[in-house]
Coordinates of C-alpha atoms and ligand atoms in Angstrom, one line a residue:
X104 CA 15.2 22.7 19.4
X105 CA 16.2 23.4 15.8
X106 CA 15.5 19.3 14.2
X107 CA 12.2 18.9 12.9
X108 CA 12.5 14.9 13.8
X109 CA 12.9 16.3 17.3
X110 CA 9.7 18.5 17.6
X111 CA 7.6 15.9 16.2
X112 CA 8.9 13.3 18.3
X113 CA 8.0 15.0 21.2
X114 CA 5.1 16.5 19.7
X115 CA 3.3 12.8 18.9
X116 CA 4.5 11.3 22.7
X117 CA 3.1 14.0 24.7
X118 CA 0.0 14.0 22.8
X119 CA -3.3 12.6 24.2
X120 CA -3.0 9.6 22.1
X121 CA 0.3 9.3 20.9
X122 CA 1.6 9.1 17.4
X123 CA 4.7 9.4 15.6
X124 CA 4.9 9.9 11.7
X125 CA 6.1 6.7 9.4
X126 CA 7.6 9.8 7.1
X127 CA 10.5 9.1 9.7
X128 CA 10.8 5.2 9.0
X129 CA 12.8 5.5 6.0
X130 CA 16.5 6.2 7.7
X131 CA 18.8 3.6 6.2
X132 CA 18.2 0.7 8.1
X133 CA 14.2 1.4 8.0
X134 CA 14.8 1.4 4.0
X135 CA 16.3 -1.6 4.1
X136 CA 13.5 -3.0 6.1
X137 CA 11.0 -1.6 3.8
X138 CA 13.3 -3.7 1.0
X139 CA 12.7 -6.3 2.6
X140 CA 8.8 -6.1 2.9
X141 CA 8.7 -5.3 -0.6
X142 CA 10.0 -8.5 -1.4
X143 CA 7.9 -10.2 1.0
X144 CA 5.1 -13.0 -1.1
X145 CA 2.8 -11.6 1.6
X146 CA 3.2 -7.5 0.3
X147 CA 1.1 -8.2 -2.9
X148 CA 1.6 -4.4 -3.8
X149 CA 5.2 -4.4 -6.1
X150 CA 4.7 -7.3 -7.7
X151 CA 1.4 -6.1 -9.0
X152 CA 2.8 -2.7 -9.2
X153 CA 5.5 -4.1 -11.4
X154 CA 2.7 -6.0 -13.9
X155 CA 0.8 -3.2 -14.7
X156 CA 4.0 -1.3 -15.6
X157 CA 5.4 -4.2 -17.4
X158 CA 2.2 -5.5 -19.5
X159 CA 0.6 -2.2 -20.0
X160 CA 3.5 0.2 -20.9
X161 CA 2.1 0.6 -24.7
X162 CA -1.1 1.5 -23.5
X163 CA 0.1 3.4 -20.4
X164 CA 2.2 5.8 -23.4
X165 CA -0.6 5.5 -25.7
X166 CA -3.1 7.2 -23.2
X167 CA -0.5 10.1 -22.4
X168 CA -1.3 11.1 -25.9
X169 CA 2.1 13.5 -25.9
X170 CA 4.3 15.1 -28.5
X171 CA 8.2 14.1 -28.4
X172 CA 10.3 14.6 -26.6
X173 CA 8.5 14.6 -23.5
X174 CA 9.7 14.4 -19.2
X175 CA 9.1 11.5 -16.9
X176 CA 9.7 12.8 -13.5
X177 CA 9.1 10.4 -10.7
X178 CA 8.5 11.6 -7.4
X179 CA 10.5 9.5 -4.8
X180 CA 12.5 7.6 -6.6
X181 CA 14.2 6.0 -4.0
X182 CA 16.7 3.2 -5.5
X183 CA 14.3 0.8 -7.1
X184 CA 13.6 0.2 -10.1
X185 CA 9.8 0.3 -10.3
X186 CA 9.9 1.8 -13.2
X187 CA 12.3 0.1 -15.1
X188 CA 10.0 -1.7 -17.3
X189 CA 8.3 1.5 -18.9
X190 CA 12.0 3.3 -19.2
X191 CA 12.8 0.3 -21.1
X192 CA 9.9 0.3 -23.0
X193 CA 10.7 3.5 -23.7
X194 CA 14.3 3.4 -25.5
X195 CA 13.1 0.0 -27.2
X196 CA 10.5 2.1 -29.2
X197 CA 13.2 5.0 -29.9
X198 CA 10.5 7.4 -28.1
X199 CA 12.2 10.4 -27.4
X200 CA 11.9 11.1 -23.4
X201 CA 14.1 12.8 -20.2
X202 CA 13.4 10.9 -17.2
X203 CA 13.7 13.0 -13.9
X204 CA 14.1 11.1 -10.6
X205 CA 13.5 13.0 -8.1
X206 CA 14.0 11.7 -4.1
X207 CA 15.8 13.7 -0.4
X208 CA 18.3 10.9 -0.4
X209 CA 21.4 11.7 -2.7
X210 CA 22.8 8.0 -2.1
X211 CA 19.4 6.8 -3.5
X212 CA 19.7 9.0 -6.5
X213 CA 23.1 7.9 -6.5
X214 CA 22.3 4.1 -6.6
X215 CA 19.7 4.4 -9.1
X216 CA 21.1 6.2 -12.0
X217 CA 24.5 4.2 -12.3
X218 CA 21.9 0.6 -11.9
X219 CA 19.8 2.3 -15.0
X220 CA 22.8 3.4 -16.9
X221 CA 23.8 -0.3 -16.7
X222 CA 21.0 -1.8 -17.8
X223 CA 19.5 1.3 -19.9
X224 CA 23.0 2.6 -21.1
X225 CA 21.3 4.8 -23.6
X226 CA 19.1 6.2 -21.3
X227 CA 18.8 10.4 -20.8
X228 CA 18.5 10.7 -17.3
X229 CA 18.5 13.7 -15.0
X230 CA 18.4 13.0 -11.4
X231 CA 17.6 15.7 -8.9
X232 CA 17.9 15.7 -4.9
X233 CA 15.9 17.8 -2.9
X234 CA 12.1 19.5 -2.5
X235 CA 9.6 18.0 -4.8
X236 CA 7.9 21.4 -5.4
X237 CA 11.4 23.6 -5.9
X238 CA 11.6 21.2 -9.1
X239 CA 8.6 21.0 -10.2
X240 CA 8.3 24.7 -10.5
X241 CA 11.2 24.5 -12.5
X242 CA 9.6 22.0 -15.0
X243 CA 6.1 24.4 -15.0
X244 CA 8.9 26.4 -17.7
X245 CA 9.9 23.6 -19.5
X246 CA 8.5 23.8 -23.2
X247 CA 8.1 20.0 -23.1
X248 CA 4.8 17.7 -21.7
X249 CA 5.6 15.8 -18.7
X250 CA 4.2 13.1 -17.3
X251 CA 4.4 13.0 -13.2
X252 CA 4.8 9.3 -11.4
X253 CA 3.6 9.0 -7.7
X254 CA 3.7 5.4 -7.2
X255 CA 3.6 2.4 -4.6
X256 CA 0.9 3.6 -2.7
X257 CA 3.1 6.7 -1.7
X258 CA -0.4 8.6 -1.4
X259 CA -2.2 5.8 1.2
X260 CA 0.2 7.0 3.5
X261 CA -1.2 10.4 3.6
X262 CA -4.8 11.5 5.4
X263 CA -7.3 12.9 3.2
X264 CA -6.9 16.3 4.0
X265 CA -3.4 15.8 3.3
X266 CA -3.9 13.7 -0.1
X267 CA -5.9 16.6 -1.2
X268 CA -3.5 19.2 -0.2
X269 CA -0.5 17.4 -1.6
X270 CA -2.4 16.3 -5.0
X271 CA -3.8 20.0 -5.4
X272 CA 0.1 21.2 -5.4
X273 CA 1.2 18.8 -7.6
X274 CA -1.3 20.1 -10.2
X275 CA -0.8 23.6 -9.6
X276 CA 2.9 22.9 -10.4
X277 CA 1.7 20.9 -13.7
X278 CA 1.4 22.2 -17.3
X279 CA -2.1 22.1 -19.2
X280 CA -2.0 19.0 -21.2
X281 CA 0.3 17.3 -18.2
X282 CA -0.4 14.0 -16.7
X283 CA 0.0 12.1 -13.3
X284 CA 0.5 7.8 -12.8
X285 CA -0.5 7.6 -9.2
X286 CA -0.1 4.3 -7.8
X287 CA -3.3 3.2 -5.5
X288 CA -3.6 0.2 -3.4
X289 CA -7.2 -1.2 -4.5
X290 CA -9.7 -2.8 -1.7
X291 CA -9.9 -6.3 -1.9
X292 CA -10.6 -9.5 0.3
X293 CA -9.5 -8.1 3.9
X294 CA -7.6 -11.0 4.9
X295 CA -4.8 -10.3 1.4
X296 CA -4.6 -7.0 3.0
X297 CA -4.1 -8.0 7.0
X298 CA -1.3 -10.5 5.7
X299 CA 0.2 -7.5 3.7
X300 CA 0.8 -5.6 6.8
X301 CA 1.0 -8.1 10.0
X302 CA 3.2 -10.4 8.5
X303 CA 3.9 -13.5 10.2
X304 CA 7.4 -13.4 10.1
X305 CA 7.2 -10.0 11.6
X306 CA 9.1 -8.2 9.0
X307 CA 6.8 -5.0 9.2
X308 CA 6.9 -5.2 13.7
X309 CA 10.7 -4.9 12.8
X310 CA 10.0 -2.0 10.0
X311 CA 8.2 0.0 13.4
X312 CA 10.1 -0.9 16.2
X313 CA 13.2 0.7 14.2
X314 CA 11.4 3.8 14.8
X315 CA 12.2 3.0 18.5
X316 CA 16.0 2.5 17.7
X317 CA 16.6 5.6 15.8
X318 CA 15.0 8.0 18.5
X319 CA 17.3 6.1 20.8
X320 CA 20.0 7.1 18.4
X321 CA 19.3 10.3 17.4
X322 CA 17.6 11.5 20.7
X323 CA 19.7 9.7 23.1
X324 CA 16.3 7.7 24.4
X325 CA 15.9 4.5 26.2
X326 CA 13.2 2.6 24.9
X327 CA 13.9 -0.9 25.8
X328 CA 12.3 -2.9 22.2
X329 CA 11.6 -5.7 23.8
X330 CA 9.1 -4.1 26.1
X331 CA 6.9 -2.9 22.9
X332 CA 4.8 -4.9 20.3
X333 CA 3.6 -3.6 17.3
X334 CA -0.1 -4.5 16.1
X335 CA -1.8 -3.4 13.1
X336 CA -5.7 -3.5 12.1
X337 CA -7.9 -3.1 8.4
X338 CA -10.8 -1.6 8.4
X339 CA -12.6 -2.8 5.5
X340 CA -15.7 0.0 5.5
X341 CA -12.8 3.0 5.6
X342 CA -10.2 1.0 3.5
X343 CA -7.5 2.2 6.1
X344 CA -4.5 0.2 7.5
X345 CA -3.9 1.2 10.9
X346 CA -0.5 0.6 12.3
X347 CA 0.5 1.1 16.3
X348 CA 3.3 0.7 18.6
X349 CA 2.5 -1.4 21.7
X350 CA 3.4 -0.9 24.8
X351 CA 3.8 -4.1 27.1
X352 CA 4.0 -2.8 30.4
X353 CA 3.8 0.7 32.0
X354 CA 6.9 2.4 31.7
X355 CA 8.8 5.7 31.5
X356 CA 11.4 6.1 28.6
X357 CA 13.7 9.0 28.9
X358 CA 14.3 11.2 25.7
X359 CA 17.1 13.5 27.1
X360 CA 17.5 15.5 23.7
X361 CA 14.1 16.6 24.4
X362 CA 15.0 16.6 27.9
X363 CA 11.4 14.6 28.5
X364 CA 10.3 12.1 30.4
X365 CA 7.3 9.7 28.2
X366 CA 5.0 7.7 30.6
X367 CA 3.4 4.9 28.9
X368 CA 1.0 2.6 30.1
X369 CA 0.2 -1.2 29.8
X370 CA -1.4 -1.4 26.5
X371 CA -1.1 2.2 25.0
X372 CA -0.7 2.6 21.5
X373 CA 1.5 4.5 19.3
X374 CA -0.5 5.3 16.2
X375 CA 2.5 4.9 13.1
X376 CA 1.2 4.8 9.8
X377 CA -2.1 5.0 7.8
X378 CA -2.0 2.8 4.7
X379 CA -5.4 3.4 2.8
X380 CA -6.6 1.1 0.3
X381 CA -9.3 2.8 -2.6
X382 CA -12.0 1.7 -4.5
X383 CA -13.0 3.5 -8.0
X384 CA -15.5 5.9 -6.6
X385 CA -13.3 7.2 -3.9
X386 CA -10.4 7.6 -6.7
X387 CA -12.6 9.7 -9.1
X388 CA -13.8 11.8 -5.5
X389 CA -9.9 12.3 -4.6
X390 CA -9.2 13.6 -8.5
X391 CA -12.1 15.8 -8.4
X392 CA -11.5 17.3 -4.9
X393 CA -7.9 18.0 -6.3
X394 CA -8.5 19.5 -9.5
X395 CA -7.9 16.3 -11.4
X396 CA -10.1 14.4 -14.1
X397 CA -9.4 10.5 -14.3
X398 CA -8.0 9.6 -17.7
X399 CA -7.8 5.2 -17.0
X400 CA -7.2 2.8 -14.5
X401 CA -4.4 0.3 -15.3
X402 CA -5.1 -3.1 -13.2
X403 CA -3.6 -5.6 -12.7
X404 CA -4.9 -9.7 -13.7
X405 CA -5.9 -9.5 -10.6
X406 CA -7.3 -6.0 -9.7
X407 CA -5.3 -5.5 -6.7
X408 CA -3.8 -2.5 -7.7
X409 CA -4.4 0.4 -9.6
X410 CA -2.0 2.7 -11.7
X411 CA -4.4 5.6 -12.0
X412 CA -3.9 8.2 -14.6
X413 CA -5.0 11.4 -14.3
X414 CA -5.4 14.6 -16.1
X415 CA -5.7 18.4 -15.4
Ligands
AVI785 C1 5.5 3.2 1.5 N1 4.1 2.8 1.8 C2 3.3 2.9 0.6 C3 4.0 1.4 2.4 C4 2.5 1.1 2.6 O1 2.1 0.0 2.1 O2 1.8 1.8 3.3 C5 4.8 1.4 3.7 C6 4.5 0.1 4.4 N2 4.1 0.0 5.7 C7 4.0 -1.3 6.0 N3 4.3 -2.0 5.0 C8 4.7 -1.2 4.0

Protein backbone atom coordinates (compact mmCIF):
# COMPACT_ATOMS: atom_id res chain seq x y z
CA UNK A 1 0.00 0.00 0.00
CA UNK A 2 1.89 2.97 -1.37
CA UNK A 3 -1.17 6.05 -0.31
CA UNK A 4 -0.55 7.46 2.91
CA UNK A 5 -4.58 8.17 3.15
CA UNK A 6 -4.74 4.47 2.87
CA UNK A 7 -2.36 3.36 5.77
CA UNK A 8 -3.91 5.70 8.09
CA UNK A 9 -7.23 4.75 7.31
CA UNK A 10 -6.70 1.40 8.19
CA UNK A 11 -4.28 2.34 10.81
CA UNK A 12 -7.20 4.52 12.91
CA UNK A 13 -10.18 1.54 12.19
CA UNK A 14 -8.28 -1.25 13.40
CA UNK A 15 -7.09 0.52 16.39
CA UNK A 16 -8.44 -0.10 19.95
CA UNK A 17 -10.39 3.00 19.78
CA UNK A 18 -10.68 4.05 16.49
CA UNK A 19 -9.78 7.35 14.97
CA UNK A 20 -9.19 8.84 11.74
CA UNK A 21 -7.27 12.26 11.17
CA UNK A 22 -9.58 15.56 10.19
CA UNK A 23 -6.09 16.42 8.15
CA UNK A 24 -8.06 14.25 5.50
CA UNK A 25 -11.48 16.41 5.68
CA UNK A 26 -10.32 19.04 3.42
CA UNK A 27 -10.87 17.09 -0.22
CA UNK A 28 -12.97 19.34 -2.27
CA UNK A 29 -16.30 18.75 -1.22
CA UNK A 30 -14.99 18.66 2.69
CA UNK A 31 -13.55 22.34 1.75
CA UNK A 32 -16.59 23.35 0.63
CA UNK A 33 -18.25 22.20 3.77
CA UNK A 34 -15.67 23.81 5.88
CA UNK A 35 -16.87 27.18 3.65
CA UNK A 36 -19.81 26.68 4.68
CA UNK A 37 -19.22 26.40 8.55
CA UNK A 38 -17.13 29.35 8.31
CA UNK A 39 -19.91 31.26 7.30
CA UNK A 40 -22.08 29.84 9.81
CA UNK A 41 -23.41 32.89 12.70
CA UNK A 42 -22.89 29.95 15.10
CA UNK A 43 -18.73 29.49 14.10
CA UNK A 44 -17.81 32.81 15.93
CA UNK A 45 -14.03 32.14 14.91
CA UNK A 46 -13.75 34.14 11.23
CA UNK A 47 -15.71 36.82 11.93
CA UNK A 48 -13.60 37.56 14.98
CA UNK A 49 -10.66 36.44 13.17
CA UNK A 50 -11.48 38.95 10.47
CA UNK A 51 -11.92 42.02 13.26
CA UNK A 52 -8.72 41.71 14.74
CA UNK A 53 -7.13 41.77 11.29
CA UNK A 54 -9.30 44.52 10.14
CA UNK A 55 -9.24 47.04 13.30
CA UNK A 56 -5.83 46.26 14.38
CA UNK A 57 -3.67 46.10 11.19
CA UNK A 58 -1.67 49.50 12.19
CA UNK A 59 -0.87 48.09 15.38
CA UNK A 60 -0.39 44.48 14.18
CA UNK A 61 2.61 46.26 11.60
CA UNK A 62 3.64 48.58 14.24
CA UNK A 63 4.50 45.68 16.65
CA UNK A 64 6.57 43.77 13.87
CA UNK A 65 8.94 46.63 14.27
CA UNK A 66 10.63 45.60 10.53
CA UNK A 67 12.74 47.32 8.00
CA UNK A 68 11.27 47.51 4.29
CA UNK A 69 10.76 45.64 2.22
CA UNK A 70 9.73 42.77 4.26
CA UNK A 71 7.78 38.91 3.48
CA UNK A 72 4.35 37.86 4.61
CA UNK A 73 4.17 34.26 4.06
CA UNK A 74 1.05 32.62 5.23
CA UNK A 75 0.99 29.09 5.94
CA UNK A 76 -2.20 27.49 4.33
CA UNK A 77 -3.61 29.86 2.50
CA UNK A 78 -6.24 27.99 1.17
CA UNK A 79 -8.64 30.38 -1.02
CA UNK A 80 -9.90 32.83 1.45
CA UNK A 81 -9.18 35.87 2.00
CA UNK A 82 -8.52 36.09 5.81
CA UNK A 83 -5.98 38.22 5.23
CA UNK A 84 -7.20 40.51 2.94
CA UNK A 85 -7.71 43.36 5.26
CA UNK A 86 -3.87 43.60 6.43
CA UNK A 87 -2.65 43.07 2.58
CA UNK A 88 -4.77 45.98 1.95
CA UNK A 89 -3.73 47.81 4.67
CA UNK A 90 -0.57 47.19 3.47
CA UNK A 91 -0.56 48.82 -0.19
CA UNK A 92 -2.83 51.76 1.27
CA UNK A 93 0.25 52.82 3.40
CA UNK A 94 2.77 52.27 0.33
CA UNK A 95 4.66 49.79 2.82
CA UNK A 96 6.89 47.94 0.83
CA UNK A 97 6.11 43.95 1.33
CA UNK A 98 6.08 40.32 -0.82
CA UNK A 99 3.27 38.27 0.37
CA UNK A 100 3.98 34.43 0.09
CA UNK A 101 0.89 32.09 0.14
CA UNK A 102 1.78 29.11 0.74
CA UNK A 103 -1.00 25.89 0.70
CA UNK A 104 -0.79 21.63 -1.04
CA UNK A 105 -3.75 22.73 -3.19
CA UNK A 106 -2.55 24.39 -6.46
CA UNK A 107 -6.34 25.26 -7.36
CA UNK A 108 -6.41 27.08 -4.03
CA UNK A 109 -3.33 29.01 -4.79
CA UNK A 110 -4.84 29.37 -8.00
CA UNK A 111 -8.20 30.92 -6.77
CA UNK A 112 -6.63 33.15 -4.43
CA UNK A 113 -4.03 35.16 -6.25
CA UNK A 114 -6.27 36.05 -9.39
CA UNK A 115 -9.32 37.22 -6.42
CA UNK A 116 -6.24 39.45 -4.73
CA UNK A 117 -4.96 40.64 -7.96
CA UNK A 118 -8.61 41.93 -8.56
CA UNK A 119 -9.18 43.55 -5.64
CA UNK A 120 -5.28 44.36 -4.71
CA UNK A 121 -4.16 44.88 -8.44
CA UNK A 122 -0.90 46.35 -7.18
CA UNK A 123 -0.20 43.74 -4.97
CA UNK A 124 3.46 41.71 -5.18
CA UNK A 125 2.40 38.32 -4.68
CA UNK A 126 4.36 35.08 -4.86
CA UNK A 127 2.40 32.04 -4.38
CA UNK A 128 3.96 28.65 -3.76
CA UNK A 129 2.44 24.94 -3.71
CA UNK A 130 3.88 22.43 -1.86
CA UNK A 131 5.77 21.44 1.77
CA UNK A 132 5.63 24.25 4.24
CA UNK A 133 9.24 23.49 5.45
CA UNK A 134 10.96 23.05 1.66
CA UNK A 135 9.98 26.88 1.51
CA UNK A 136 10.57 28.08 4.45
CA UNK A 137 14.14 26.96 4.27
CA UNK A 138 14.26 28.75 1.30
CA UNK A 139 13.23 32.10 2.97
CA UNK A 140 15.92 31.27 6.12
CA UNK A 141 18.37 32.85 2.93
CA UNK A 142 16.34 35.65 2.16
CA UNK A 143 18.10 38.99 3.17
CA UNK A 144 14.60 40.36 4.10
CA UNK A 145 12.49 40.02 7.73
CA UNK A 146 9.47 38.00 7.42
CA UNK A 147 6.65 37.79 9.17
CA UNK A 148 5.03 34.02 9.31
CA UNK A 149 0.87 33.81 9.53
CA UNK A 150 -0.57 30.54 11.08
CA UNK A 151 -4.09 31.48 11.43
CA UNK A 152 -7.78 30.22 12.03
CA UNK A 153 -7.11 28.07 14.74
CA UNK A 154 -4.92 25.87 12.24
CA UNK A 155 -2.77 24.94 15.54
CA UNK A 156 -6.07 23.67 17.82
CA UNK A 157 -6.21 21.01 15.52
CA UNK A 158 -2.94 19.70 16.50
CA UNK A 159 -2.08 17.63 20.08
CA UNK A 160 0.39 19.26 22.18
CA UNK A 161 3.13 17.20 21.42
CA UNK A 162 2.44 17.89 18.05
CA UNK A 163 1.84 21.94 18.46
CA UNK A 164 5.22 21.80 20.00
CA UNK A 165 6.88 19.87 17.43
CA UNK A 166 5.35 21.69 14.56
CA UNK A 167 5.89 25.41 16.31
CA UNK A 168 9.64 24.30 17.23
CA UNK A 169 10.13 23.81 13.19
CA UNK A 170 8.59 26.69 12.24
CA UNK A 171 11.18 28.63 14.35
CA UNK A 172 14.11 26.74 13.44
CA UNK A 173 13.25 27.66 9.83
CA UNK A 174 12.82 31.45 10.99
CA UNK A 175 15.41 34.34 10.89
CA UNK A 176 16.55 36.25 14.22
CA UNK A 177 14.39 39.26 14.31
CA UNK A 178 11.43 37.08 12.52
CA UNK A 179 7.90 37.00 13.70
CA UNK A 180 4.88 34.57 13.76
CA UNK A 181 0.69 35.77 13.88
CA UNK A 182 -0.71 32.50 15.19
CA UNK A 183 -4.37 32.49 15.30
CA UNK A 184 -5.78 30.90 18.70
CA UNK A 185 -9.26 30.07 19.59
CA UNK A 186 -9.67 31.75 23.19
CA UNK A 187 -11.82 29.87 26.07
CA UNK A 188 -14.94 31.37 26.76
CA UNK A 189 -18.54 30.64 27.97
CA UNK A 190 -18.82 26.70 26.96
CA UNK A 191 -22.09 26.84 25.49
CA UNK A 192 -20.56 29.75 22.44
CA UNK A 193 -18.10 27.01 21.95
CA UNK A 194 -20.64 23.74 21.87
CA UNK A 195 -22.88 25.76 19.34
CA UNK A 196 -19.56 26.45 17.32
CA UNK A 197 -19.12 22.82 16.74
CA UNK A 198 -22.56 20.81 17.08
CA UNK A 199 -24.39 23.10 15.05
CA UNK A 200 -27.95 22.70 14.89
CA UNK A 201 -28.40 22.64 11.37
CA UNK A 202 -25.84 19.95 11.33
CA UNK A 203 -23.43 21.58 8.99
CA UNK A 204 -20.29 20.24 10.93
CA UNK A 205 -22.14 16.14 11.18
CA UNK A 206 -22.11 16.78 7.24
CA UNK A 207 -18.28 18.32 7.42
CA UNK A 208 -17.44 14.43 9.20
CA UNK A 209 -19.60 12.12 7.69
CA UNK A 210 -17.87 13.27 4.29
CA UNK A 211 -14.98 11.53 5.72
CA UNK A 212 -17.27 8.49 5.26
CA UNK A 213 -17.93 9.27 1.58
CA UNK A 214 -14.46 9.84 0.46
CA UNK A 215 -13.11 6.45 1.97
CA UNK A 216 -15.99 4.96 0.08
CA UNK A 217 -14.56 6.79 -2.97
CA UNK A 218 -11.13 6.44 -2.74
CA UNK A 219 -11.04 2.98 -0.90
CA UNK A 220 -13.92 1.41 -2.61
CA UNK A 221 -15.70 1.10 1.14
CA UNK A 222 -19.25 0.70 2.06
CA UNK A 223 -20.14 2.65 4.83
CA UNK A 224 -23.80 3.16 4.61
CA UNK A 225 -24.00 7.32 6.16
CA UNK A 226 -27.17 6.93 7.37
CA UNK A 227 -26.21 4.30 9.78
CA UNK A 228 -23.57 6.85 11.64
CA UNK A 229 -24.04 10.05 13.72
CA UNK A 230 -21.59 12.27 14.49
CA UNK A 231 -21.45 13.83 18.17
CA UNK A 232 -19.06 16.25 19.51
CA UNK A 233 -18.20 17.32 23.25
CA UNK A 234 -16.18 20.66 25.09
CA UNK A 235 -14.39 20.16 27.79
CA UNK A 236 -14.13 23.33 29.53
CA UNK A 237 -11.09 22.32 32.21
CA UNK A 238 -8.82 20.95 29.02
CA UNK A 239 -10.25 23.58 26.51
CA UNK A 240 -10.43 20.71 23.93
CA UNK A 241 -13.28 20.04 21.33
CA UNK A 242 -13.77 16.58 20.82
CA UNK A 243 -15.29 15.43 17.69
CA UNK A 244 -16.50 11.48 16.91
CA UNK A 245 -18.16 9.51 14.41
CA UNK A 246 -21.11 7.45 15.70
CA UNK A 247 -21.95 4.35 14.95
CA UNK A 248 -25.79 3.48 15.16
CA UNK A 249 -25.87 -0.13 15.05
CA UNK A 250 -23.25 -2.96 14.96
CA UNK A 251 -22.06 -3.35 11.63
CA UNK A 252 -19.16 -4.50 9.33
CA UNK A 253 -18.11 -2.06 6.48
CA UNK A 254 -15.94 -3.50 3.93
CA UNK A 255 -12.73 -1.37 2.81
CA UNK A 256 -11.63 -3.66 -0.21
CA UNK A 257 -8.50 -1.31 -1.10
CA UNK A 258 -7.32 -2.32 2.24
CA UNK A 259 -8.76 -5.54 1.55
CA UNK A 260 -10.28 -5.27 5.41
CA UNK A 261 -13.17 -5.96 7.02
CA UNK A 262 -14.04 -2.96 10.04
CA UNK A 263 -16.51 -4.38 12.77
CA UNK A 264 -18.19 -1.68 14.56
CA UNK A 265 -20.40 -1.81 17.34
CA UNK A 266 -23.65 -0.04 18.57
CA UNK A 267 -22.41 3.09 19.88
CA UNK A 268 -18.58 3.15 19.07
CA UNK A 269 -16.89 6.10 18.36
CA UNK A 270 -14.68 7.37 15.77
CA UNK A 271 -12.42 10.00 17.41
CA UNK A 272 -12.14 12.92 14.21
CA UNK A 273 -10.75 16.02 15.29
CA UNK A 274 -9.36 17.93 18.37
CA UNK A 275 -10.17 21.57 18.34
CA UNK A 276 -8.41 23.25 21.39
CA UNK A 277 -9.41 26.47 22.71
CA UNK A 278 -6.38 28.47 24.96
CA UNK A 279 -6.30 30.76 27.64
CA UNK A 280 -3.24 33.32 28.11
CA UNK A 281 -1.12 31.15 30.41
CA UNK A 282 -1.27 28.10 28.28
CA UNK A 283 -0.31 30.51 25.17
CA UNK A 284 2.82 31.94 26.87
CA UNK A 285 3.53 27.81 28.13
CA UNK A 286 3.16 26.73 24.23
CA UNK A 287 5.71 29.81 23.08
CA UNK A 288 8.13 28.90 25.66
CA UNK A 289 8.04 25.07 25.19
CA UNK A 290 8.69 26.03 21.41
CA UNK A 291 11.38 28.44 21.57
CA UNK A 292 9.07 31.42 21.22
CA UNK A 293 8.68 34.68 23.45
CA UNK A 294 5.12 36.39 23.19
CA UNK A 295 5.37 39.77 21.64
CA UNK A 296 1.01 40.85 22.04
CA UNK A 297 -2.18 39.43 21.97
CA UNK A 298 -4.54 41.04 19.42
CA UNK A 299 -8.33 40.48 20.65
CA UNK A 300 -11.07 40.91 19.57
CA UNK A 301 -14.23 43.45 21.31
CA UNK A 302 -15.12 40.60 22.50
CA UNK A 303 -12.02 38.36 23.52
CA UNK A 304 -12.97 35.38 21.70
CA UNK A 305 -10.07 35.08 19.74
CA UNK A 306 -6.62 35.73 19.87
CA UNK A 307 -4.06 36.72 16.99
CA UNK A 308 -1.02 35.97 19.02
CA UNK A 309 2.33 37.42 18.07
CA UNK A 310 5.31 35.93 18.75
CA UNK A 311 9.00 36.35 18.61
CA UNK A 312 12.21 34.25 18.50
C1 LIG B 1 -9.67 24.21 10.57
N1 LIG B 1 -9.97 24.15 12.00
C2 LIG B 1 -9.27 25.20 12.73
C3 LIG B 1 -11.42 24.11 12.31
C4 LIG B 1 -11.64 24.08 13.86
O1 LIG B 1 -12.34 24.95 14.35
O2 LIG B 1 -11.09 23.19 14.51
C5 LIG B 1 -12.10 22.92 11.67
C6 LIG B 1 -13.52 22.74 12.13
N2 LIG B 1 -14.02 21.64 12.63
C7 LIG B 1 -15.30 21.80 12.94
N3 LIG B 1 -15.63 23.03 12.65
C8 LIG B 1 -14.53 23.65 12.12
Amino acid sequence: MTNTFAKDVLAGLTAEKKYLSSKYFYDDNGSRIFQEIMNMPEYYLTDAEFEILSMQSKQIIDALNFSQPFNIIELGAGDGLKTFKLLEYLLNNNIDFKYVPIDISQEAMDILTARLKERLPNINIRPKVGDYFEILKVNKESDYPSLLLFLGSNIGNYKQERAVELLGLFNENMKDGDKLLLGMDLKKNPISIHNAYFDKHGVTKRFNLNLLLRINRELDADFKIDDFDFYCHYNPDTGEVKSYIVSLRNQKVHIKKLDAIIDLGYGELIWTELSKKYDVPEIEDLAMASNFKVNHNFMDCKHLFTDSLWEK
